[in-house]
């Protein structure tokens, strides 16, 4: 025998996409809803909610119609006065009509008597003389009254504090959904004024939770509640029985007209990412529908729409069938490519972003990708995309641009006890040659370093994923380790391999004059920096998830007195992990290892050696002082390096955060790091606490760090102020 099936409608619930059907859930325990049989309230009193059930307040009604939820379908339940024979029903109706007529006559007579009584009372009151009027100003108390007595302020209305508990759900994911759906839980701080209000809130929650359970595939679920007003606070218990989970048994996709066999359109459940036997969750079904339309939009049917959707639930088999009937619309190809609003940007440059030909099948994703890439150029404040009217099987696309200002200036400031104050000012033009070329001129002024630098980048150089980069820098350094005056230039290419990976290569020429413990020396360096980077961070200034891994190797040749070659290698990585869903607790870590091979330490220009210590390295130690020192306690630098950092970034409020951290590391004279637990080679540790103030351009950082195993030359603490996180 075939089990009855019922078509239900799929629509989003109050808080998430859901699959819902007629109100309530089928259950062996019958929940009854009272429906009035007459319009007359005298014969049909309002129902009153009692312990999660509906029941009439009185027993005056003799023709009450009830509706019962059974395990498979809804069926009327025959009660008093229903189900009599035809003649008996006719006699009953005749007697009822006579009763109604008698009732109306009595009501009319009562109304006439009331009107006559009111008229007589009015005449009687007219004959009574009016009392003397108080001639004092309105609001003045009469003579003999206590003028200091005032009406007491009304007492505050009582509230019913309560707490909510959900019982019967073992699945943590389902329990989390129900807790987020429950208005009882969401409104616990807004206490109701009476127990009746609390009951009303609980009854509303019953329906909301049933919808959420249906959405998750539990169509036999029941929800009851209990209110314990004797507890302090009152306790509302939601008793939930999810029942058997329903599984997806069949998916049918039909089109209103026959499509070519080679048309790239979804035809089966697998094309939508659905599997038979999976839980019949409404969000997953709706996601599949969006995927269905998206596949059509991306394969020449941008006007496709759902003509009909049905979900059939078989309560006997606890399964669901989903059927779509799709109106695909006409097959369309890309038409004209129209650009409007361009002022200072060359049209030919924008044309290079187009990824389609005019005879290709229309794809909405291609249009969206082009718009996204154009927004990433930072040339436009907004880009609107409009599809025109189809004509001759083609769909034109119009891009409307609003350009933003291409020039900007800015500055940053930093301070630390080890480096002193410093600042950087810059001027930038992002459309220098009208094709998104960026020219940036920056000036850095500080106690230790002063520099002037010019950077040029030209995107989409020779190919869309490649950028030409060039820079020239004139700098002067003066610290405890060495003094340097240098002029350097770099020219190279940077290519984006995919969303995460990028690579760069180029040539470097540098003229430098160093003064260190070896005396003053002049070097001419030629190098070819090669880098490979993987970056999945969600932010540059304040990442909360993702990681960054960079490999950098640079072969150098130095010439003046002797020609020597050496290889400088650096591997650096950082990770970021949010410990909660709101990203208020973020665990961040960083590691950096460096090595120079080919020559001895004293043969390497001082500016190319490794140093550690300071705000971007090992906090708590003076700038570049970690590692080998000379007789004057000045740093010598080294051929290898290791740095380790870890911190927990805690966001206390929307604008303020605290960061406890610990750093470690050292510099070695050997080509490879050789950490030890004793002597000068042991790792140097420091710990501290930071304060963050979050702004629209990134967090302002204030860190105070203390060395845990200081040397005699180390200070008690160091503090740092800058923009952005430490790493």
XYZ file of C-alpha atoms in Angstrom:
727
model
C 0.000 0.000 0.000
C 1.359 3.388 -1.010
C 2.010 5.812 1.765
C 0.389 9.227 1.456
C 2.818 11.972 0.468
C 2.420 15.640 0.905
C 3.817 18.513 -1.145
C 5.372 21.183 0.981
C 6.766 24.625 0.285
C 10.425 25.478 0.773
C 11.102 28.939 2.077
C 13.688 30.498 4.380
C 12.869 30.497 8.121
C 13.213 33.432 10.453
C 16.960 33.051 10.896
C 18.188 30.722 8.143
C 17.062 29.012 4.975
C 14.648 26.263 5.918
C 12.351 23.622 4.545
C 8.897 24.025 6.061
C 5.487 22.548 5.572
C 2.123 22.973 7.194
C 2.213 24.300 10.681
C 3.422 21.819 13.247
C 4.919 18.378 12.983
C 3.179 15.003 12.627
C 3.350 13.032 15.836
C 1.725 10.122 17.573
C 0.809 12.557 20.329
C -2.052 14.622 18.963
C -1.898 18.397 19.305
C -5.300 19.967 18.803
C -6.155 23.425 17.580
C -9.587 24.782 18.463
C -11.435 26.479 15.614
C -14.688 28.454 16.158
C -17.734 26.957 14.520
C -19.680 30.239 14.600
C -18.856 33.884 14.238
C -20.801 34.592 17.425
C -18.341 34.793 20.326
C -21.083 33.783 22.752
C -21.193 30.351 21.205
C -17.490 30.227 20.489
C -15.320 31.496 23.351
C -11.637 32.274 22.872
C -9.346 29.302 23.455
C -7.035 29.400 26.447
C -3.532 27.958 26.465
C -2.947 25.438 29.240
C 0.326 23.481 29.627
C 1.171 23.543 25.946
C -2.318 22.588 24.728
C -5.268 24.523 23.399
C -8.663 24.028 25.080
C -11.928 26.049 25.171
C -12.615 28.094 28.288
C -16.175 26.790 28.619
C -18.249 23.941 27.314
C -20.931 26.101 25.742
C -19.904 25.165 22.226
C -21.510 21.981 20.976
C -20.302 22.210 17.410
C -16.545 22.495 17.858
C -14.310 21.429 15.007
C -10.897 20.082 15.922
C -7.893 19.348 13.731
C -5.606 16.466 14.617
C -2.017 15.957 13.485
C -1.450 12.283 12.716
C 1.701 10.488 11.709
C 1.060 10.779 7.974
C -1.372 13.584 7.251
C -3.907 15.979 8.685
C -7.434 14.652 9.202
C -10.545 16.173 10.759
C -11.561 14.758 14.118
C -15.366 14.465 14.593
C -16.568 15.565 18.014
C -19.835 16.666 19.640
C -22.692 17.538 17.295
C -20.879 16.309 14.173
C -21.630 13.039 12.422
C -25.428 12.882 13.067
C -27.845 11.627 10.472
C -29.126 13.956 7.762
C -32.574 14.521 9.381
C -31.065 14.811 12.839
C -28.652 17.443 11.555
C -31.529 19.334 9.906
C -33.541 19.290 13.165
C -30.506 20.376 15.107
C -29.895 23.303 12.711
C -33.580 24.317 12.879
C -33.492 24.341 16.665
C -30.253 26.270 16.570
C -31.751 28.886 14.233
C -34.708 29.296 16.584
C -32.301 29.727 19.473
C -30.380 32.352 17.544
C -33.609 34.235 16.695
C -34.686 34.189 20.354
C -31.277 35.431 21.367
C -31.382 38.318 18.873
C -34.886 39.326 20.026
C -33.767 39.376 23.639
C -30.736 41.436 22.734
C -32.892 44.005 20.856
C -35.308 44.316 23.800
C -32.427 44.830 26.226
C -30.981 47.586 24.030
C -34.326 49.476 23.915
C -34.714 49.261 27.706
C -31.194 50.553 28.220
C -31.804 53.558 25.966
C -35.026 54.516 27.825
C -33.249 54.231 31.188
C -30.438 56.519 30.032
C -32.953 59.164 28.875
C -34.772 59.158 32.207
C -31.521 59.400 34.144
C -30.443 62.391 32.039
C -33.675 64.246 32.824
C -33.288 63.540 36.545
C -29.703 64.851 36.603
C -30.782 68.050 34.846
C -33.187 68.875 37.672
C -30.453 68.719 40.345
C -28.695 72.095 40.885
C -25.003 72.149 40.006
C -22.540 72.418 42.916
C -20.596 75.624 43.525
C -17.608 75.812 41.206
C -14.138 76.373 42.577
C -13.100 79.739 41.103
C -9.441 79.218 41.841
C -7.009 78.500 39.077
C -7.077 75.004 37.715
C -4.868 72.713 39.648
C -5.140 74.795 42.894
C -6.187 72.581 45.830
C -9.460 73.531 47.509
C -9.535 75.310 50.842
C -8.681 73.146 53.798
C -6.691 70.681 51.772
C -3.071 69.864 52.458
C -1.171 71.679 49.738
C 1.990 69.700 50.471
C 0.313 66.372 49.765
C 1.090 65.077 46.308
C 0.075 61.993 44.446
C 2.454 59.129 44.906
C 4.429 58.045 41.880
C 3.107 54.825 40.362
C 5.100 51.780 41.304
C 7.202 50.140 38.613
C 5.421 47.298 36.845
C 6.592 43.891 38.032
C 8.653 41.765 35.685
C 9.085 38.011 35.421
C 12.776 37.052 35.274
C 13.340 33.630 33.741
C 15.919 31.293 32.275
C 15.523 28.863 29.388
C 16.685 25.267 29.066
C 16.476 23.016 25.996
C 16.217 19.293 26.697
C 16.140 16.245 24.467
C 18.708 17.337 21.837
C 22.056 15.531 21.866
C 23.482 16.847 18.581
C 25.614 19.885 19.462
C 25.258 21.430 15.996
C 21.467 21.090 16.084
C 21.357 22.410 19.638
C 23.350 25.470 18.576
C 20.878 26.149 15.744
C 17.922 25.858 18.113
C 19.509 28.150 20.683
C 20.143 30.777 18.003
C 16.545 30.394 16.800
C 14.894 30.611 20.227
C 13.393 33.976 21.089
C 13.043 32.864 24.693
C 16.825 32.779 24.904
C 17.356 35.906 22.816
C 14.915 37.964 24.920
C 15.877 36.753 28.402
C 17.113 40.242 29.269
C 13.753 41.736 28.213
C 11.655 40.220 30.973
C 7.901 39.816 30.353
C 5.383 41.596 32.579
C 3.298 38.545 33.419
C 3.202 34.794 33.280
C 0.736 35.111 30.413
C 3.306 37.068 28.440
C 5.901 34.411 29.188
C 3.511 31.701 27.982
C 2.841 33.645 24.804
C 6.568 33.959 24.222
C 7.000 30.222 24.798
C 4.193 29.355 22.373
C 5.789 31.530 19.707
C 9.050 29.701 20.338
C 7.361 26.348 19.778
C 6.473 27.310 16.217
C 9.899 28.824 15.544
C 11.713 25.747 16.810
C 9.477 23.436 14.788
C 10.398 25.367 11.652
C 14.076 25.108 12.520
C 13.773 21.355 13.141
C 11.958 20.858 9.847
C 14.672 22.895 8.169
C 17.255 20.417 9.474
C 15.311 17.380 8.244
C 13.383 16.409 11.392
C 9.774 16.347 10.167
C 8.447 14.208 13.011
C 9.783 16.522 15.674
C 7.647 17.659 18.591
C 8.203 20.631 20.849
C 6.529 21.108 24.235
C 7.321 23.467 27.040
C 6.951 23.686 30.802
C 7.001 26.797 32.969
C 8.039 26.519 36.603
C 6.971 29.808 38.192
C 7.953 28.567 41.636
C 11.634 28.693 40.765
C 13.658 31.872 41.173
C 14.068 32.928 38.454
C 11.234 31.198 36.627
C 12.394 28.274 34.528
C 11.127 27.567 31.018
C 11.984 24.089 29.782
C 11.662 23.324 26.079
C 11.210 19.575 25.695
C 12.230 18.638 22.152
C 11.964 15.239 20.521
C 13.623 15.493 17.102
C 12.410 12.101 15.934
C 13.719 10.320 12.851
C 15.802 12.328 10.419
C 14.496 12.411 6.834
C 16.805 11.538 3.933
C 16.915 12.699 0.335
C 15.527 9.941 -1.886
C 15.061 11.519 -5.310
C 15.907 14.692 -7.256
C 14.239 15.540 -10.536
C 15.250 18.477 -12.773
C 12.929 19.186 -15.692
C 13.025 22.034 -18.210
C 9.993 23.659 -19.765
C 11.476 23.084 -23.215
C 13.939 20.598 -24.624
C 17.558 21.731 -24.529
C 20.382 20.550 -26.803
C 22.157 17.438 -25.595
C 25.487 19.256 -25.517
C 24.101 22.109 -23.408
C 26.142 22.521 -20.225
C 23.203 22.508 -17.848
C 22.568 20.520 -14.649
C 20.469 17.419 -15.159
C 21.039 15.291 -12.044
C 21.523 15.531 -8.300
C 25.277 15.124 -8.668
C 25.457 18.237 -10.842
C 24.131 20.210 -7.871
C 26.352 18.580 -5.270
C 23.491 16.529 -3.814
C 23.731 12.873 -2.845
C 20.951 10.377 -2.325
C 20.750 9.331 1.302
C 21.985 12.647 2.635
C 19.979 14.460 5.288
C 17.122 16.441 3.741
C 18.215 19.831 5.047
C 16.443 22.882 3.676
C 19.602 25.074 3.553
C 21.315 22.418 1.455
C 18.329 22.156 -0.906
C 18.174 25.919 -1.339
C 21.926 26.023 -1.892
C 21.499 23.427 -4.624
C 18.818 25.578 -6.254
C 21.154 28.560 -6.287
C 23.857 26.348 -7.811
C 21.386 25.210 -10.460
C 20.571 28.770 -11.525
C 24.227 29.795 -11.301
C 25.278 26.997 -13.652
C 22.635 28.083 -16.121
C 23.723 31.735 -15.855
C 27.318 30.742 -16.547
C 26.527 28.601 -19.582
C 24.460 30.853 -21.798
C 21.134 30.970 -19.949
C 21.328 34.157 -17.837
C 17.542 34.614 -17.823
C 16.761 31.185 -16.349
C 14.329 31.025 -13.448
C 12.516 28.451 -11.353
C 9.035 27.898 -12.739
C 8.031 25.409 -10.042
C 9.566 23.704 -7.071
C 8.099 20.860 -5.064
C 9.313 18.918 -2.085
C 7.436 15.715 -1.345
C 7.823 14.271 2.134
C 7.006 10.605 2.679
C 6.350 10.183 6.403
C 6.100 6.426 6.078
C 9.536 6.059 4.507
C 10.933 9.207 6.202
C 12.279 10.443 2.881
C 11.998 13.503 0.674
C 11.795 14.011 -3.069
C 12.712 17.363 -4.621
C 11.449 18.351 -8.040
C 12.402 21.453 -10.005
C 10.785 22.718 -13.158
C 13.045 25.292 -14.813
C 12.296 27.935 -17.424
C 15.754 28.303 -19.063
C 14.997 31.280 -21.270
C 16.836 31.850 -24.563
C 20.439 30.839 -25.148
C 22.517 34.049 -25.228
C 26.095 34.958 -26.073
C 28.122 37.986 -25.015
C 27.133 41.088 -26.901
C 28.567 44.583 -26.965
C 31.007 45.641 -24.191
C 30.126 49.209 -23.250
C 32.250 51.388 -20.939
C 30.893 54.612 -19.463
C 32.357 57.166 -17.052
C 36.068 56.817 -17.856
C 37.879 60.145 -17.473
C 41.609 59.754 -16.858
C 41.957 55.988 -17.335
C 42.723 54.703 -20.818
C 39.979 52.597 -22.378
C 42.545 50.252 -23.935
C 43.785 49.384 -20.456
C 40.265 48.519 -19.291
C 39.671 46.473 -22.451
C 42.531 44.255 -21.371
C 40.481 43.013 -18.404
C 37.796 41.472 -20.602
C 38.092 37.685 -20.593
C 35.491 36.825 -23.241
C 34.791 37.202 -26.917
C 31.477 38.505 -28.203
C 30.437 35.110 -29.614
C 31.042 33.131 -26.400
C 28.228 31.802 -24.231
C 27.266 34.368 -21.628
C 28.710 33.784 -18.141
C 27.690 35.869 -15.149
C 30.728 34.716 -13.166
C 33.054 36.089 -15.828
C 31.351 39.472 -15.594
C 31.606 39.434 -11.786
C 35.294 38.455 -11.896
C 36.121 41.314 -14.257
C 34.319 43.790 -12.012
C 36.188 42.486 -8.946
C 39.570 42.796 -10.666
C 38.775 46.346 -11.781
C 37.838 47.329 -8.225
C 41.133 45.903 -6.955
C 43.039 48.403 -9.119
C 41.990 51.147 -6.645
C 41.207 53.384 -9.631
C 37.446 53.470 -9.115
C 35.145 54.439 -6.290
C 32.327 52.327 -7.731
C 31.580 50.166 -10.757
C 28.031 49.414 -11.819
C 27.233 46.563 -14.195
C 24.026 46.431 -16.226
C 22.820 43.810 -18.649
C 21.027 45.192 -21.658
C 18.073 43.801 -23.572
C 18.776 40.583 -25.516
C 18.917 41.120 -29.257
C 19.601 38.533 -31.953
C 20.796 36.039 -29.362
C 23.290 38.465 -27.811
C 23.288 40.110 -24.389
C 25.172 43.431 -24.149
C 26.946 44.403 -20.927
C 27.538 47.969 -19.735
C 30.112 48.941 -17.091
C 29.570 52.344 -15.467
C 32.653 53.724 -13.701
C 33.094 56.411 -11.104
C 36.772 57.214 -10.744
C 38.324 57.954 -7.376
C 41.134 60.387 -6.625
C 44.391 58.899 -7.890
C 46.765 60.933 -5.726
C 47.249 60.622 -1.993
C 49.660 61.671 0.721
C 50.231 60.184 4.149
C 52.603 59.708 7.009
C 53.348 57.316 9.845
C 55.142 57.821 13.149
C 56.997 55.370 15.384
C 58.843 55.481 18.679
C 60.826 53.028 20.742
C 63.327 53.318 23.545
C 65.913 51.487 21.430
C 65.472 53.307 18.113
C 64.062 56.645 19.224
C 61.470 58.565 17.215
C 61.047 58.104 13.472
C 58.492 58.852 10.821
C 57.696 58.292 7.162
C 55.911 60.637 4.763
C 54.844 59.608 1.265
C 53.204 60.866 -1.904
C 51.537 58.380 -4.236
C 50.027 58.532 -7.723
C 48.111 55.415 -8.799
C 47.518 56.354 -12.447
C 50.773 58.031 -13.404
C 50.728 57.055 -17.110
C 46.914 56.614 -17.282
C 47.139 52.804 -17.068
C 47.240 52.186 -13.318
C 50.976 52.715 -12.918
C 51.803 53.523 -9.292
C 54.595 55.928 -8.428
C 55.387 56.369 -4.754
C 57.897 58.798 -3.285
C 58.683 58.227 0.408
C 60.874 60.030 2.888
C 61.968 58.321 6.094
C 63.491 60.349 8.922
C 64.678 58.913 12.215
C 67.509 58.949 14.694
C 69.062 55.791 13.234
C 67.960 55.787 9.590
C 67.249 58.447 6.994
C 66.277 57.554 3.435
C 64.634 58.737 0.233
C 63.006 56.085 -1.935
C 61.096 55.980 -5.210
C 58.973 52.973 -6.201
C 57.327 52.241 -9.539
C 54.954 49.391 -10.317
C 53.188 48.677 -13.589
C 50.482 45.991 -13.346
C 49.518 43.647 -16.190
C 52.970 43.988 -17.710
C 53.110 41.716 -20.781
C 50.506 39.416 -19.191
C 47.535 39.924 -16.836
C 49.137 38.205 -13.816
C 52.507 39.941 -14.012
C 53.779 43.247 -12.635
C 56.893 45.278 -13.380
C 58.522 46.643 -10.229
C 61.416 49.063 -9.832
C 62.846 51.124 -6.993
C 65.739 53.400 -6.203
C 66.853 54.258 -2.673
C 69.387 56.572 -1.099
C 69.869 55.778 2.608
C 72.038 56.504 5.605
C 72.257 54.302 8.714
C 73.987 55.139 11.980
C 73.633 52.670 14.841
C 75.807 50.927 17.385
C 76.681 48.152 14.942
C 77.829 50.163 11.923
C 77.404 53.283 9.841
C 76.315 52.937 6.225
C 75.779 55.201 3.249
C 74.278 53.438 0.242
C 72.658 53.951 -3.145
C 70.727 50.992 -4.554
C 68.469 50.232 -7.527
C 66.286 47.231 -8.320
C 64.370 46.162 -11.423
C 62.309 42.994 -11.579
C 59.092 41.149 -12.282
C 56.476 39.822 -9.874
C 53.990 37.176 -10.958
C 50.865 35.945 -9.203
C 50.882 32.177 -9.631
C 47.456 31.633 -8.058
C 45.359 33.114 -5.273
C 47.944 32.228 -2.623
C 51.317 31.866 -4.322
C 53.452 34.565 -5.959
C 57.040 34.760 -7.181
C 59.455 37.531 -8.084
C 62.878 37.851 -9.655
C 65.076 40.763 -10.600
C 68.433 42.438 -10.583
C 69.967 44.580 -7.836
C 72.902 46.973 -7.979
C 74.219 48.704 -4.863
C 77.056 51.033 -4.001
C 77.715 51.129 -0.261
C 80.302 52.549 2.143
C 80.431 50.878 5.554
C 82.183 51.838 8.758
C 82.380 49.140 11.436
C 84.989 47.519 13.661
C 86.894 46.559 10.503
C 87.206 50.228 9.508
C 85.723 52.043 6.533
C 85.193 50.008 3.366
C 83.463 50.521 0.033
C 81.543 47.754 -1.756
C 79.919 47.430 -5.156
C 77.301 44.675 -5.033
C 75.329 42.935 -7.761
C 72.578 40.545 -6.798
C 69.586 38.664 -8.198
C 66.902 38.428 -5.490
C 64.517 35.492 -5.952
C 61.416 35.124 -3.772
C 58.548 32.688 -3.474
C 55.638 33.665 -1.223
C 52.450 32.020 -0.056
C 50.013 34.437 1.591
C 46.506 33.542 2.801
C 46.080 36.262 5.434
C 42.731 38.030 5.560
C 44.332 41.399 6.363
C 47.735 43.027 5.971
C 47.658 45.218 9.091
C 45.517 43.105 11.435
C 45.164 39.482 10.275
C 42.943 37.127 12.251
C 43.271 34.000 10.125
C 45.530 32.559 7.472
C 49.294 32.381 7.170
C 52.270 33.759 5.279
C 55.340 31.818 4.189
C 58.221 33.437 2.279
C 61.418 31.993 0.814
C 64.057 34.485 -0.286
C 67.467 33.762 -1.736
C 69.891 36.316 -3.184
C 73.216 35.471 -4.813
C 75.607 38.428 -4.382
C 78.850 39.325 -6.076
C 80.942 42.023 -4.434
C 83.774 43.823 -6.172
C 86.286 46.530 -5.279
C 89.454 45.005 -3.911
C 88.589 41.359 -4.517
C 85.711 39.694 -6.297
C 83.766 37.501 -3.890
C 80.435 35.762 -4.001
C 78.075 34.774 -1.221
C 74.512 33.523 -0.917
C 72.019 35.067 1.511
C 68.931 32.960 2.371
C 65.913 33.801 4.539
C 62.845 31.703 5.365
C 60.054 33.412 7.317
C 56.571 32.293 8.240
C 53.674 33.494 10.360
C 50.309 31.969 11.251
C 47.089 33.392 12.657
C 44.319 31.402 14.309
C 41.074 32.818 15.704
C 40.128 30.971 18.897
C 36.457 32.012 18.831
C 33.805 32.711 16.219
C 33.847 36.465 16.858
C 37.640 36.623 16.367
C 38.188 38.368 19.689
C 40.941 35.917 20.642
C 43.631 35.373 18.005
C 46.738 33.250 18.463
C 49.598 34.590 16.319
C 53.049 33.081 15.856
C 56.105 33.845 13.734
C 59.435 32.228 12.916
C 62.393 33.519 10.876
C 65.608 31.727 9.988
C 68.501 33.196 8.004
C 71.794 31.914 6.664
C 74.729 33.332 4.669
C 77.196 30.982 3.038
C 80.303 31.526 0.906
C 82.434 33.968 2.904
C 83.459 34.773 6.458
C 81.499 37.252 8.557
C 84.049 40.080 8.299
C 84.004 39.836 4.476
C 80.262 40.514 4.313
C 79.155 44.159 4.089
C 77.778 45.184 7.470
C 74.391 46.013 5.985
C 73.955 42.461 4.645
C 74.708 40.615 7.892
C 72.001 39.388 10.261
C 71.022 41.295 13.412
C 68.303 40.729 16.003
C 66.612 42.773 18.689
C 64.027 45.550 18.541
C 60.339 46.069 17.843
C 60.184 43.963 14.679
C 62.465 41.235 15.948
C 62.979 40.261 19.616
C 61.194 42.797 21.792
C 62.762 43.565 25.152
C 66.304 43.851 23.785
C 67.997 46.920 22.352
C 67.970 47.458 18.593
C 70.202 44.872 16.816
C 72.124 44.017 20.003
C 71.211 40.320 20.281
C 74.167 38.212 19.139
C 77.951 38.583 19.137
C 79.353 41.806 20.637
C 82.793 43.411 20.382
C 84.882 44.697 23.275
C 82.825 47.899 23.374
C 79.582 45.879 23.509
C 78.712 46.947 19.974
C 76.953 44.298 17.844
C 79.011 42.550 15.181
C 76.208 40.847 13.303
C 76.401 37.278 12.104
C 75.953 34.783 9.300
C 72.875 33.070 10.715
C 69.756 34.023 12.617
C 66.769 32.530 14.388
C 63.730 34.461 15.668
C 60.600 33.077 17.340
C 57.514 35.065 18.370
C 54.147 34.124 19.863
C 51.319 36.263 21.181
C 47.618 36.146 22.014
C 45.663 39.095 20.652
C 42.634 39.759 22.849
C 40.046 42.276 21.705
C 38.521 43.655 24.909
C 36.191 46.151 23.208
C 35.587 47.181 19.627
C 38.441 49.690 19.868
C 40.779 48.363 22.560
C 42.782 45.160 22.836
C 45.586 43.656 24.907
C 48.380 41.370 23.706
C 50.528 39.224 26.020
C 53.568 37.987 24.091
C 56.861 36.129 24.311
C 59.829 36.439 21.915
C 63.036 34.471 21.530
C 66.038 34.273 19.213
C 69.733 34.830 18.647
C 72.381 35.591 16.010
C 75.340 33.295 15.310
C 78.691 33.640 13.630
C 78.279 30.249 11.936
C 76.531 29.782 8.564
C 73.664 27.885 10.237
C 71.887 28.664 13.535
C 73.278 26.649 16.435
C 70.991 27.323 19.421
C 72.122 26.041 22.788
C 70.839 26.143 26.348
C 73.999 27.683 27.794
C 76.641 30.231 26.963
C 76.374 32.992 24.394
C 74.632 30.700 21.914
C 71.541 30.107 24.009
C 68.304 31.708 22.926
C 67.490 35.103 24.401
C 63.938 35.326 25.768
C 61.685 38.283 26.448
C 58.049 38.661 27.462
C 55.687 41.557 27.750
C 52.246 43.026 27.362
C 50.893 45.164 24.560
C 47.988 47.551 24.146
C 46.143 47.956 20.847
C 43.829 50.760 19.768
C 41.984 49.806 16.593
C 41.432 52.439 13.913
C 40.116 52.383 10.378
C 43.641 52.104 8.944
C 44.916 49.499 11.387
C 45.744 49.089 15.080
C 48.004 51.488 16.953
C 50.541 49.367 18.862
C 52.080 50.017 22.276
C 54.288 47.196 23.584
C 56.292 46.946 26.802
C 58.776 44.053 26.925
C 61.149 42.683 29.575
C 64.157 40.432 28.864
C 63.861 37.150 30.768
C 67.549 36.179 30.556
C 69.292 39.531 30.105
C 72.993 40.148 29.784
C 74.820 42.831 31.710
C 74.511 45.224 28.763
C 70.733 44.823 28.407
C 68.230 47.298 29.808
C 65.448 46.366 32.217
C 62.675 46.952 29.683
C 61.903 48.410 26.257
C 58.692 49.868 24.852
C 57.537 50.467 21.292
C 54.838 52.563 19.590
C 53.903 52.068 15.930
C 51.039 51.428 13.509
C 50.081 47.827 12.787
C 50.647 44.579 14.608
C 54.167 43.413 15.476
C 53.988 40.800 12.688
